[in-house]
Structures are given as structure tokens and as C-alpha cells.
Amino acid sequence: MEPVKVGLLGLGTVGGGTVNVLTRNAEEIARRAGRGIQITHAAARQYNAAAIPEIGRIDVCDDAFAVVDNPELEIIVELIGGYSPARELVLRAIENGKHVVTANKALIALHGNEIFAAAQAKGVTVAFEAAVAGGIPIIKAMREGLAANRIQWVAGIINGTGNFILSEMRDKGREFADVLAEAQALGYAEADPTFDVEGIDAAHKLTILASIAFGIPLQFDKTYTEGITRIEPQDVKYAESLGYRIKHLGIARKTENGVEMRVHPTLVPERRLLANVNGVMNAVLVKGDAVGPTLFYGAGAGAEPTASAVVADLVDVVRALTTDPENRVPHLAFHPGELSDLTILSMDKVETAFYLRLTVVDEPGVMARIAGILGDAGISIEAIQQKEPAMGGVEISLILLTRRVIEGDMMRAIAQIEKLDSVAGKVVYIRVEHLAG
Ligand code: HSE
């Protein structure tokens, strides 16, 4: 049988990696797919030919729409990234009756509902394993491997760049900007690295995971997003002294009141496996009612780990070429007509524990006034630590860990605490999750 012809859009880090993996492992991949898979055409404005030894076998142009409109091609792999023209290219490929493989989490998180509806109408597949957690097959695992379960929550380290930065800062005391520059050089970071450090990239991925976990439409605008830029070294140190590590987590949880979707720095007990996921590695913890907690771990960014997921999608699509569109695995795990309109909770309704750092004047009665405000708000304190003042100083740091509380109550209590004369400046707060199975 003739190999399946594929058009590739983008020859950057992941595009180059995809060509290299597909050519290096061509024989094994064909044995798995039942047919050869060949990238015959590609579109790229610029690329590093030296990093893609087999690039000479591909007809490369700079017009992505020409590739999408090429009638010889059955599958389009979109590795350009960003919202536009990726959206227009993917919709045009679908319109042309082609299957699509994409690593573009921004595109799926924001435009996935529209794209999947178009694909459904045309009877084609849009596969996006590489959009979440790089090389970890988390989409396949949740969509197929955990199909028996009511998924209760998902918590993951889903941005490799951010985890690399936090790990290097903690372990080697390196500067934020210096580590970010290295992540960019290694091809981990987004074209705009603020997407990594401000949590936007993780929020794209969390939005996708939440939809697949709970069978809800993609709702990126309702995902709470907070990055790692305001984490201070002293909080990393104090968290450690309490037995916690600070990780940048994406959390999706189904509660009686609705669904939580949130991305933020989080204190995680150091004994948890998730707390020990370092560098560019990602990990996703999924709690199903039948299976219990399951943990998926692997490289979250980089050329070949991401290419691994892209090529796995290509194999899946090739296997599905001859199947009835109605009987394929649904894009969002649940049949499109079965998606639920569950309420997405705003952050003031989310329940979580807190780490608080207060700068206070070291005088009698301060602790009692703070404890009084927390007590009146129904907030229990789990641990308190007082840090000694600097030589000759009168202000000390007070570290508190609370038990779980409704976030709105915590914010009101913090506002009251900040009004106390003996409290200086803003209260630093970081959410705490115990992630107990
Ligand atoms: N910038 C992303 C990350 C790439 O660092 O995780 C993989 O999606």
C-alpha cells in the first residue's frame, strides 16, 4: 500500500523533531500503523536545515495555505503555534476533508469547540496529544484508558519551562532571568515566554484536561491563571521548612457546586511524587473513582518528546482513515451531544488551604489579633512559625498554614489583617493542596 502523505506546517523545534523521529523510526511506525507515513510537503518561513538531516526529501515552501490545499495530502500536521493563522489553516484543512494533528494548545483551548464541530461535520479527526504535557500520552490515557471512571480531579505540572525555572532556582539558587534564557535556548519556552511564566500556557492545557475529564466544553476564559513571577526565594525556603515544595500546578476538580479550573503556584507536601517532579519534566495526577489516583510522568517540552506525541497521533489517524467517523474516539472524550453545561466556579468559591506570610511588628498581642480575625472567619490554623527579625530590626515574618477554607472568606480575612497597625504591607499568600488520594 502507498504511504499516507502528510503536509507539515512549521519546521521549528517540534516540526524538526517530528521529521527526525518519523524518518528515523519509519519502519517501526509503518509496522504499527499498517502503512508508511511520509511527510512529503512542508511550509516554513525559516528553519535550521542542519538540524533536520532528511529535509531534502521534503518539498518545502513558505505558503502554508498551499500545503493545506494540496489534494495529494491526507493529513495536515500544524506545528506553527499561536492563534492565527493556525485557526484559519486548520479550519481550511478540515474544509478540504483532511485530518489534522496539532500540538497547538492555545488553538485548542480557545477555538477547540469551533474546530471540533467543523471536524465532526466533515467526518475528519483533529488529534492533539502533543498539546498537553509534551511527550506524556495524557490525552489518550484520560480519554480511553480511564473511560470507566468518574474523574474527580486532575492536578498537574503542565508547563516544562516554569518547572525548569522553579527547580533551578530552588536547587542551584540561579536567577529567574538566567534560567528562562536557558529554557528558551533549549526550545522549551513558548515564542512569547510570558505565556510560560504567567501561567497562560498551563491554563491552555488545564482547560483541555478539564474538558476531557468532566465532559464539558472548552472554557479557557473561565480558567483562573496565575504565574510564577511573584514567588520569592524566602517563600520557597519557608515552605521547605514546613515540609512543602512550591510547584506551579494546574488543578481541575469536580465538586457538588461546580467545576474548579485553576492554575497557580501551590505548596505541595514534599512526600508527594508530584513535589519531586523537577526540571522540564511534567506530571499529571488523575483521580478516578474506580482506579483511584494515577500518575503520568515524562518530558513536558522539547523537540523529540513532543514529536513522540505528534507521531503517535499520526499513527492513530492513519489507523482511523478507514473507520466510520461516528465510531471514532470523541475529541473531548464524551460524545459531542453529551457535553454538560456544568457551572465553573469563580475563585472566591474555590476551597483550598493557604500559606500566609505576614510582616509584623514584634510586640505583644499581634498574634492574638490575627488569630482573632481568622477565628471569626471560621478559618483554622494548622501551623505557625515565627522568623527572627534581622539584626537590629523590629519586624518579623510570621508564617501561617491554614486548613481548607473558602477562598472568598480567606481574602476578606486577609483584607482585615492588612488593616492592622502592627501588620506591614501586603500579606503574601500561596494556596496549599495536599493531593491526598
Ligand atoms: N512552553 C511549553 C512548556 C512547551 O514549557 O511546557 C510545551 O507545551
Coordinates of C-alpha atoms and ligand atoms in Angstrom, one line a residue:
M1 CA 0.0 0.0 0.0
E2 CA 1.2 3.6 -0.8
P3 CA 2.4 5.5 2.2
V4 CA 0.0 8.1 3.6
K5 CA 1.1 11.6 2.5
V6 CA 1.3 14.3 5.2
G7 CA 1.8 18.0 5.0
L8 CA 3.7 19.7 7.8
L9 CA 3.2 23.3 8.8
G10 CA 6.1 24.7 10.8
L11 CA 9.7 23.4 10.9
G12 CA 10.7 24.8 14.3
T13 CA 11.8 22.8 17.3
V14 CA 8.8 20.4 17.3
G15 CA 8.5 20.4 13.5
G16 CA 12.1 19.4 13.0
G17 CA 11.8 16.8 15.8
T18 CA 8.7 15.3 14.1
V19 CA 10.6 14.9 10.8
N20 CA 13.5 13.3 12.5
V21 CA 11.5 10.8 14.6
L22 CA 9.3 9.9 11.7
T23 CA 12.2 9.2 9.4
R24 CA 14.5 7.5 12.0
N25 CA 11.7 5.2 13.1
A26 CA 9.9 4.9 9.8
E27 CA 9.9 1.1 9.7
E28 CA 8.6 0.5 13.2
I29 CA 6.0 3.2 12.8
A30 CA 4.8 1.7 9.5
R31 CA 4.5 -1.7 11.2
R32 CA 2.3 -0.2 13.8
A33 CA 0.2 2.0 11.6
G34 CA -0.2 -0.6 8.9
R35 CA 1.1 1.8 6.3
G36 CA 4.1 4.1 5.8
I37 CA 3.7 7.7 6.9
Q38 CA 5.6 10.2 4.8
I39 CA 5.9 14.0 5.2
T40 CA 6.1 15.0 1.5
H41 CA 5.3 18.7 1.8
A42 CA 6.1 21.3 4.4
A43 CA 5.6 25.1 4.9
A44 CA 8.1 27.2 6.9
R45 CA 9.3 30.7 6.7
Q46 CA 12.7 29.7 8.1
Y47 CA 14.3 26.5 9.5
N48 CA 17.6 25.1 10.5
A49 CA 18.3 22.5 7.8
A50 CA 21.4 21.2 9.6
A51 CA 19.1 20.0 12.5
I52 CA 16.8 18.1 10.1
P53 CA 19.1 15.7 8.1
E54 CA 16.3 14.3 5.9
I55 CA 14.8 17.7 5.0
G56 CA 16.0 17.3 1.4
R57 CA 13.3 14.6 0.8
I58 CA 10.5 17.2 1.6
D59 CA 9.1 19.8 -0.7
V60 CA 9.4 22.9 1.5
C61 CA 7.7 26.2 0.6
D62 CA 6.7 29.3 2.6
D63 CA 2.9 29.2 1.7
A64 CA 1.1 27.2 4.4
F65 CA -2.2 27.6 2.6
A66 CA -0.8 25.9 -0.5
V67 CA 0.1 22.9 1.6
V68 CA -3.3 22.8 3.2
D69 CA -4.9 23.0 -0.3
N70 CA -2.7 20.3 -1.8
P71 CA -5.1 17.5 -2.9
E72 CA -2.3 14.8 -2.6
L73 CA -2.1 15.2 1.2
E74 CA -4.5 13.3 3.6
I75 CA -3.2 14.7 6.9
I76 CA -2.0 18.1 7.9
V77 CA 0.3 18.5 10.9
E78 CA 0.0 22.0 12.4
L79 CA 3.1 23.0 14.4
I80 CA 3.1 26.7 13.8
G81 CA 1.5 27.5 17.2
G82 CA -0.4 30.6 18.1
Y83 CA -4.0 31.6 17.3
S84 CA -3.7 33.0 13.8
P85 CA -3.2 31.9 11.1
A86 CA -3.2 28.4 12.8
R87 CA -7.0 28.6 13.2
E88 CA -7.7 29.6 9.6
L89 CA -5.2 26.9 8.4
V90 CA -6.8 24.1 10.5
L91 CA -10.3 25.1 9.5
R92 CA -9.3 25.2 5.8
A93 CA -7.7 21.7 6.1
I94 CA -10.9 20.4 7.7
E95 CA -13.0 22.1 5.0
N96 CA -10.7 20.3 2.4
G97 CA -11.6 17.0 4.1
K98 CA -8.1 16.5 5.6
H99 CA -7.4 15.1 9.1
V100 CA -5.4 17.3 11.4
V101 CA -2.7 16.7 14.0
T102 CA -1.7 19.7 16.1
A103 CA 0.4 20.5 19.1
N104 CA -1.2 23.8 19.5
K105 CA -2.8 24.1 23.0
A106 CA -3.6 27.8 22.6
L107 CA -5.6 27.0 19.5
I108 CA -7.5 24.0 21.0
A109 CA -8.2 25.8 24.3
L110 CA -9.6 28.9 22.6
H111 CA -11.0 27.6 19.4
G112 CA -11.4 23.9 20.0
N113 CA -15.2 23.9 20.3
E114 CA -15.5 25.5 16.8
I115 CA -12.7 23.3 15.3
F116 CA -14.2 20.1 16.7
A117 CA -17.7 21.0 15.4
A118 CA -16.3 21.6 12.0
A119 CA -14.3 18.3 12.0
Q120 CA -17.4 16.5 13.2
A121 CA -19.4 17.9 10.3
K122 CA -16.8 16.9 7.8
G123 CA -16.1 13.4 9.4
V124 CA -12.4 14.1 10.0
T125 CA -10.3 13.9 13.1
V126 CA -8.3 16.6 14.9
A127 CA -5.7 14.9 17.1
F128 CA -3.9 17.0 19.8
E129 CA -2.0 14.7 22.1
A130 CA 1.1 16.9 21.9
A131 CA -0.9 20.0 23.1
V132 CA -0.8 18.8 26.7
A133 CA 2.3 17.8 28.8
G134 CA 4.6 17.2 25.8
G135 CA 5.5 13.6 25.4
I136 CA 3.2 12.2 28.1
P137 CA 0.2 10.4 26.5
I138 CA -2.2 12.0 28.9
I139 CA -5.0 12.7 26.4
K140 CA -5.1 9.1 25.3
A141 CA -4.8 7.9 28.9
M142 CA -7.7 10.0 30.2
R143 CA -9.9 9.7 27.1
E144 CA -9.5 6.0 26.6
G145 CA -7.6 4.3 29.5
L146 CA -9.7 5.9 32.2
A147 CA -13.0 5.7 30.3
A148 CA -14.6 3.6 33.1
N149 CA -14.2 6.3 35.7
R150 CA -15.9 9.3 37.0
I151 CA -12.9 11.5 37.2
Q152 CA -12.9 13.5 40.4
W153 CA -9.9 15.7 40.0
V154 CA -6.7 16.3 38.0
A155 CA -3.6 18.1 39.2
G156 CA -0.6 18.6 37.1
I157 CA 2.7 20.2 36.5
I158 CA 2.0 21.0 32.9
N159 CA 4.5 23.7 31.9
G160 CA 8.0 22.4 31.4
T161 CA 9.6 25.9 31.3
G162 CA 8.1 27.0 34.6
N163 CA 9.0 23.8 36.3
F164 CA 12.6 24.1 35.0
I165 CA 12.8 27.6 36.3
L166 CA 11.5 26.8 39.8
S167 CA 13.7 23.7 40.0
E168 CA 16.9 25.5 39.0
M169 CA 16.1 28.4 41.4
R170 CA 15.5 26.1 44.3
D171 CA 18.3 23.6 43.7
K172 CA 21.0 25.9 42.4
G173 CA 20.0 29.3 43.6
R174 CA 20.0 30.5 39.9
E175 CA 18.4 33.8 38.8
F176 CA 15.0 33.7 37.2
A177 CA 16.0 35.5 34.0
D178 CA 19.1 33.4 33.5
V179 CA 17.2 30.1 33.8
L180 CA 14.4 31.4 31.5
A181 CA 17.1 32.3 28.8
E182 CA 18.4 28.7 29.1
A183 CA 14.8 27.3 28.7
Q184 CA 14.4 29.4 25.5
A185 CA 17.8 28.2 24.1
L186 CA 16.7 24.6 24.8
G187 CA 13.5 25.1 22.8
Y188 CA 11.2 24.6 25.9
A189 CA 9.7 28.1 26.1
E190 CA 6.8 29.5 24.0
A191 CA 7.5 32.1 21.3
D192 CA 6.3 34.6 23.9
P193 CA 7.8 33.3 27.2
T194 CA 5.3 35.3 29.3
F195 CA 2.8 32.5 28.3
D196 CA 5.0 30.1 30.3
V197 CA 5.9 32.3 33.3
E198 CA 2.5 33.9 33.7
G199 CA 0.6 30.6 33.6
I200 CA -1.2 31.1 30.3
D201 CA 0.3 28.1 28.6
A202 CA -0.5 25.9 31.6
A203 CA -4.1 27.4 31.6
H204 CA -4.5 26.4 27.9
K205 CA -3.5 22.8 28.9
L206 CA -5.6 22.7 32.0
T207 CA -8.7 23.9 30.1
I208 CA -8.2 20.9 27.7
L209 CA -7.7 18.5 30.6
A210 CA -10.8 19.7 32.4
S211 CA -13.0 19.2 29.3
I212 CA -11.7 15.7 28.8
A213 CA -12.0 14.8 32.5
F214 CA -15.6 16.1 33.0
G215 CA -17.1 16.2 29.5
I216 CA -17.6 20.0 29.4
P217 CA -17.0 22.4 26.6
L218 CA -13.6 24.1 26.4
Q219 CA -13.8 27.3 28.5
F220 CA -10.4 29.0 28.7
D221 CA -11.9 32.3 29.7
K222 CA -13.1 30.7 33.0
T223 CA -9.7 29.2 34.0
Y224 CA -8.1 31.1 36.8
T225 CA -4.5 31.9 35.8
E226 CA -1.6 33.0 38.0
G227 CA 2.1 32.6 37.1
I228 CA 5.3 32.1 38.9
T229 CA 6.7 35.6 38.7
R230 CA 5.7 36.7 42.2
I231 CA 7.3 33.7 44.0
E232 CA 10.0 34.9 46.3
P233 CA 13.0 32.9 47.4
Q234 CA 12.1 33.3 51.1
D235 CA 8.7 31.6 50.5
V236 CA 10.5 28.7 48.8
K237 CA 12.7 28.4 51.9
Y238 CA 9.9 28.8 54.4
A239 CA 7.7 26.3 52.6
E240 CA 10.6 23.8 52.8
S241 CA 10.9 24.4 56.5
L242 CA 7.3 23.4 56.8
G243 CA 7.8 20.2 54.7
Y244 CA 6.4 21.6 51.4
R245 CA 7.7 22.4 47.9
I246 CA 6.2 25.2 45.7
K247 CA 5.0 23.8 42.4
H248 CA 3.1 25.6 39.6
L249 CA 0.0 23.4 39.3
G250 CA -3.0 23.2 37.1
I251 CA -5.9 21.9 39.1
A252 CA -9.4 20.8 37.8
R253 CA -11.8 19.5 40.3
K254 CA -15.5 18.5 40.1
T255 CA -17.3 19.5 43.3
E256 CA -21.0 19.4 44.3
N257 CA -21.2 23.1 43.5
G258 CA -19.4 23.1 40.1
V259 CA -16.0 22.7 38.5
E260 CA -12.8 24.4 39.6
M261 CA -10.3 25.2 36.9
R262 CA -7.2 27.0 38.2
V263 CA -3.5 27.4 37.6
H264 CA -1.3 28.9 40.3
P265 CA 1.8 28.3 42.5
T266 CA 0.9 25.7 45.1
L267 CA 2.5 24.3 48.2
V268 CA 2.6 20.5 47.9
P269 CA 3.7 18.2 50.7
E270 CA 7.3 17.2 49.8
R271 CA 6.5 13.5 50.3
R272 CA 4.1 13.6 47.3
L273 CA 5.6 12.3 44.0
L274 CA 4.4 15.5 42.3
A275 CA 6.5 17.6 44.6
N276 CA 9.6 15.8 43.3
V277 CA 9.0 16.3 39.6
N278 CA 11.9 18.6 38.6
G279 CA 13.4 20.3 35.6
V280 CA 11.5 20.2 32.3
M281 CA 9.6 17.1 33.4
N282 CA 5.8 17.2 33.7
A283 CA 3.5 15.0 35.7
V284 CA -0.3 14.7 35.8
L285 CA -2.1 13.2 38.7
V286 CA -5.6 12.0 37.8
K287 CA -8.0 10.7 40.5
G288 CA -10.8 8.4 39.2
D289 CA -13.5 6.9 41.4
A290 CA -12.7 3.4 40.3
V291 CA -9.0 3.4 39.7
G292 CA -8.0 5.8 42.5
P293 CA -5.0 8.1 41.9
T294 CA -2.9 7.6 38.8
L295 CA 0.3 9.5 38.0
F296 CA 1.6 10.2 34.5
Y297 CA 5.2 11.4 34.2
G298 CA 7.5 12.5 31.3
A299 CA 9.2 15.2 29.5
G300 CA 6.8 18.2 29.1
A301 CA 8.6 20.0 26.3
G302 CA 11.4 19.7 23.8
A303 CA 11.8 18.5 20.2
E304 CA 11.6 14.8 20.3
P305 CA 9.4 14.3 23.4
T306 CA 6.8 16.5 21.8
A307 CA 7.4 14.8 18.4
S308 CA 6.7 11.5 20.1
A309 CA 3.2 12.6 20.8
V310 CA 2.7 14.1 17.3
V311 CA 3.8 10.9 15.6
A312 CA 1.6 8.8 17.9
D313 CA -1.3 10.9 16.8
L314 CA -0.3 10.4 13.2
V315 CA -0.4 6.6 13.7
D316 CA -3.8 6.9 15.4
V317 CA -5.2 9.0 12.5
V318 CA -3.8 6.6 9.9
R319 CA -5.4 3.7 11.7
A320 CA -8.7 5.6 11.7
L321 CA -8.6 6.5 8.0
T322 CA -10.8 3.6 7.1
T323 CA -13.2 3.7 10.1
D324 CA -16.6 5.1 10.3
P325 CA -16.4 8.8 11.7
E326 CA -19.3 8.1 14.1
N327 CA -17.3 5.4 15.8
R328 CA -14.1 7.2 16.5
V329 CA -13.0 8.3 19.9
P330 CA -14.7 11.7 20.5
H331 CA -12.4 14.7 20.5
L332 CA -13.3 15.6 24.1
A333 CA -13.7 12.0 25.3
F334 CA -17.5 12.4 25.6
H335 CA -19.8 12.3 22.6
P336 CA -20.4 15.9 21.4
G337 CA -24.1 15.8 22.2
E338 CA -23.3 14.6 25.7
L339 CA -21.2 17.5 26.9
S340 CA -22.5 19.0 30.2
D341 CA -23.1 22.6 31.0
L342 CA -21.6 22.4 34.5
T343 CA -21.0 25.7 36.4
I344 CA -17.4 26.8 36.5
L345 CA -16.6 28.1 40.0
S346 CA -15.1 31.5 40.4
M347 CA -12.1 31.6 42.7
D348 CA -13.9 33.1 45.6
K349 CA -16.0 29.9 45.8
V350 CA -13.0 27.5 45.5
E351 CA -12.0 25.6 48.6
T352 CA -8.3 25.3 49.4
A353 CA -5.8 25.7 52.2
F354 CA -3.4 28.6 52.4
Y355 CA 0.2 29.5 53.3
L356 CA 0.4 33.1 54.6
R357 CA 3.5 35.3 55.2
L358 CA 2.9 38.4 57.2
T359 CA 5.4 41.1 58.1
V360 CA 4.5 42.2 61.6
V361 CA 5.9 44.4 64.4
D362 CA 7.3 42.2 67.1
E363 CA 5.1 43.3 70.0
P364 CA 2.7 41.6 72.4
G365 CA -0.9 40.9 71.2
V366 CA -0.2 40.8 67.4
M367 CA -0.7 37.1 67.1
A368 CA -3.9 37.2 69.1
R369 CA -5.4 39.9 66.9
I370 CA -4.5 38.0 63.7
A371 CA -5.8 34.7 65.2
G372 CA -9.0 36.6 66.2
I373 CA -9.7 37.7 62.6
L374 CA -9.1 34.2 61.3
G375 CA -11.1 32.6 64.0
D376 CA -14.1 35.0 63.4
A377 CA -13.9 34.0 59.7
G378 CA -14.1 30.3 60.7
I379 CA -10.5 29.7 59.4
S380 CA -8.5 27.1 61.4
I381 CA -4.7 27.5 61.7
E382 CA -2.7 24.3 61.1
A383 CA 0.8 25.6 61.8
I384 CA 2.6 28.8 62.8
Q385 CA 6.2 29.8 62.5
Q386 CA 7.8 33.0 63.7
K387 CA 11.1 34.0 61.9
E388 CA 13.6 36.1 63.9
P389 CA 14.0 39.8 63.0
A390 CA 17.0 40.8 61.1
M391 CA 19.8 42.2 63.3
G392 CA 18.5 45.4 64.9
G393 CA 15.1 45.1 63.2
V394 CA 11.7 45.2 64.8
E395 CA 9.7 43.5 62.2
I396 CA 9.4 39.7 61.9
S397 CA 7.9 37.3 59.4
L398 CA 5.0 35.2 60.6
I399 CA 4.2 32.1 58.6
L400 CA 0.8 30.5 58.9
L401 CA -0.6 27.4 57.3
T402 CA -4.4 27.3 57.3
R403 CA -6.8 24.4 56.9
R404 CA -9.1 24.3 53.9
V405 CA -11.3 27.4 53.6
I406 CA -13.5 29.0 51.0
E407 CA -11.2 31.4 49.2
G408 CA -13.6 34.4 49.4
D409 CA -13.5 34.1 53.2
M410 CA -9.7 34.0 53.2
M411 CA -9.5 37.1 51.0
R412 CA -11.9 39.0 53.3
A413 CA -9.8 37.9 56.4
I414 CA -6.6 39.0 54.6
A415 CA -8.0 42.4 53.9
Q416 CA -8.8 42.8 57.6
I417 CA -5.4 41.6 58.7
E418 CA -3.7 44.1 56.3
K419 CA -5.6 46.9 58.1
L420 CA -4.0 46.1 61.5
D421 CA -1.4 48.8 62.6
S422 CA 1.1 46.1 63.5
V423 CA 1.0 44.4 60.1
A424 CA 3.3 46.0 57.5
G425 CA 2.5 45.8 53.8
K426 CA 0.6 43.1 52.0
V427 CA 0.0 39.6 53.2
V428 CA 1.7 37.1 50.9
Y429 CA -0.5 34.1 50.2
I430 CA 0.1 30.9 48.3
R431 CA -2.5 28.1 48.0
V432 CA -1.8 24.7 49.5
E433 CA -3.0 21.4 48.2
H434 CA -2.4 18.0 50.0
L435 CA -3.4 16.0 46.9
A436 CA -4.3 13.0 49.1
G437 CA -5.7 10.1 47.1
Ligands
HSE1 N1 6.4 26.0 26.6 C1 5.8 24.8 26.8 C2 6.3 24.3 28.1 C3 6.1 23.8 25.7 O1 7.4 24.8 28.6 O2 5.7 23.4 28.7 C4 5.3 22.5 25.8 O3 4.0 22.7 25.7

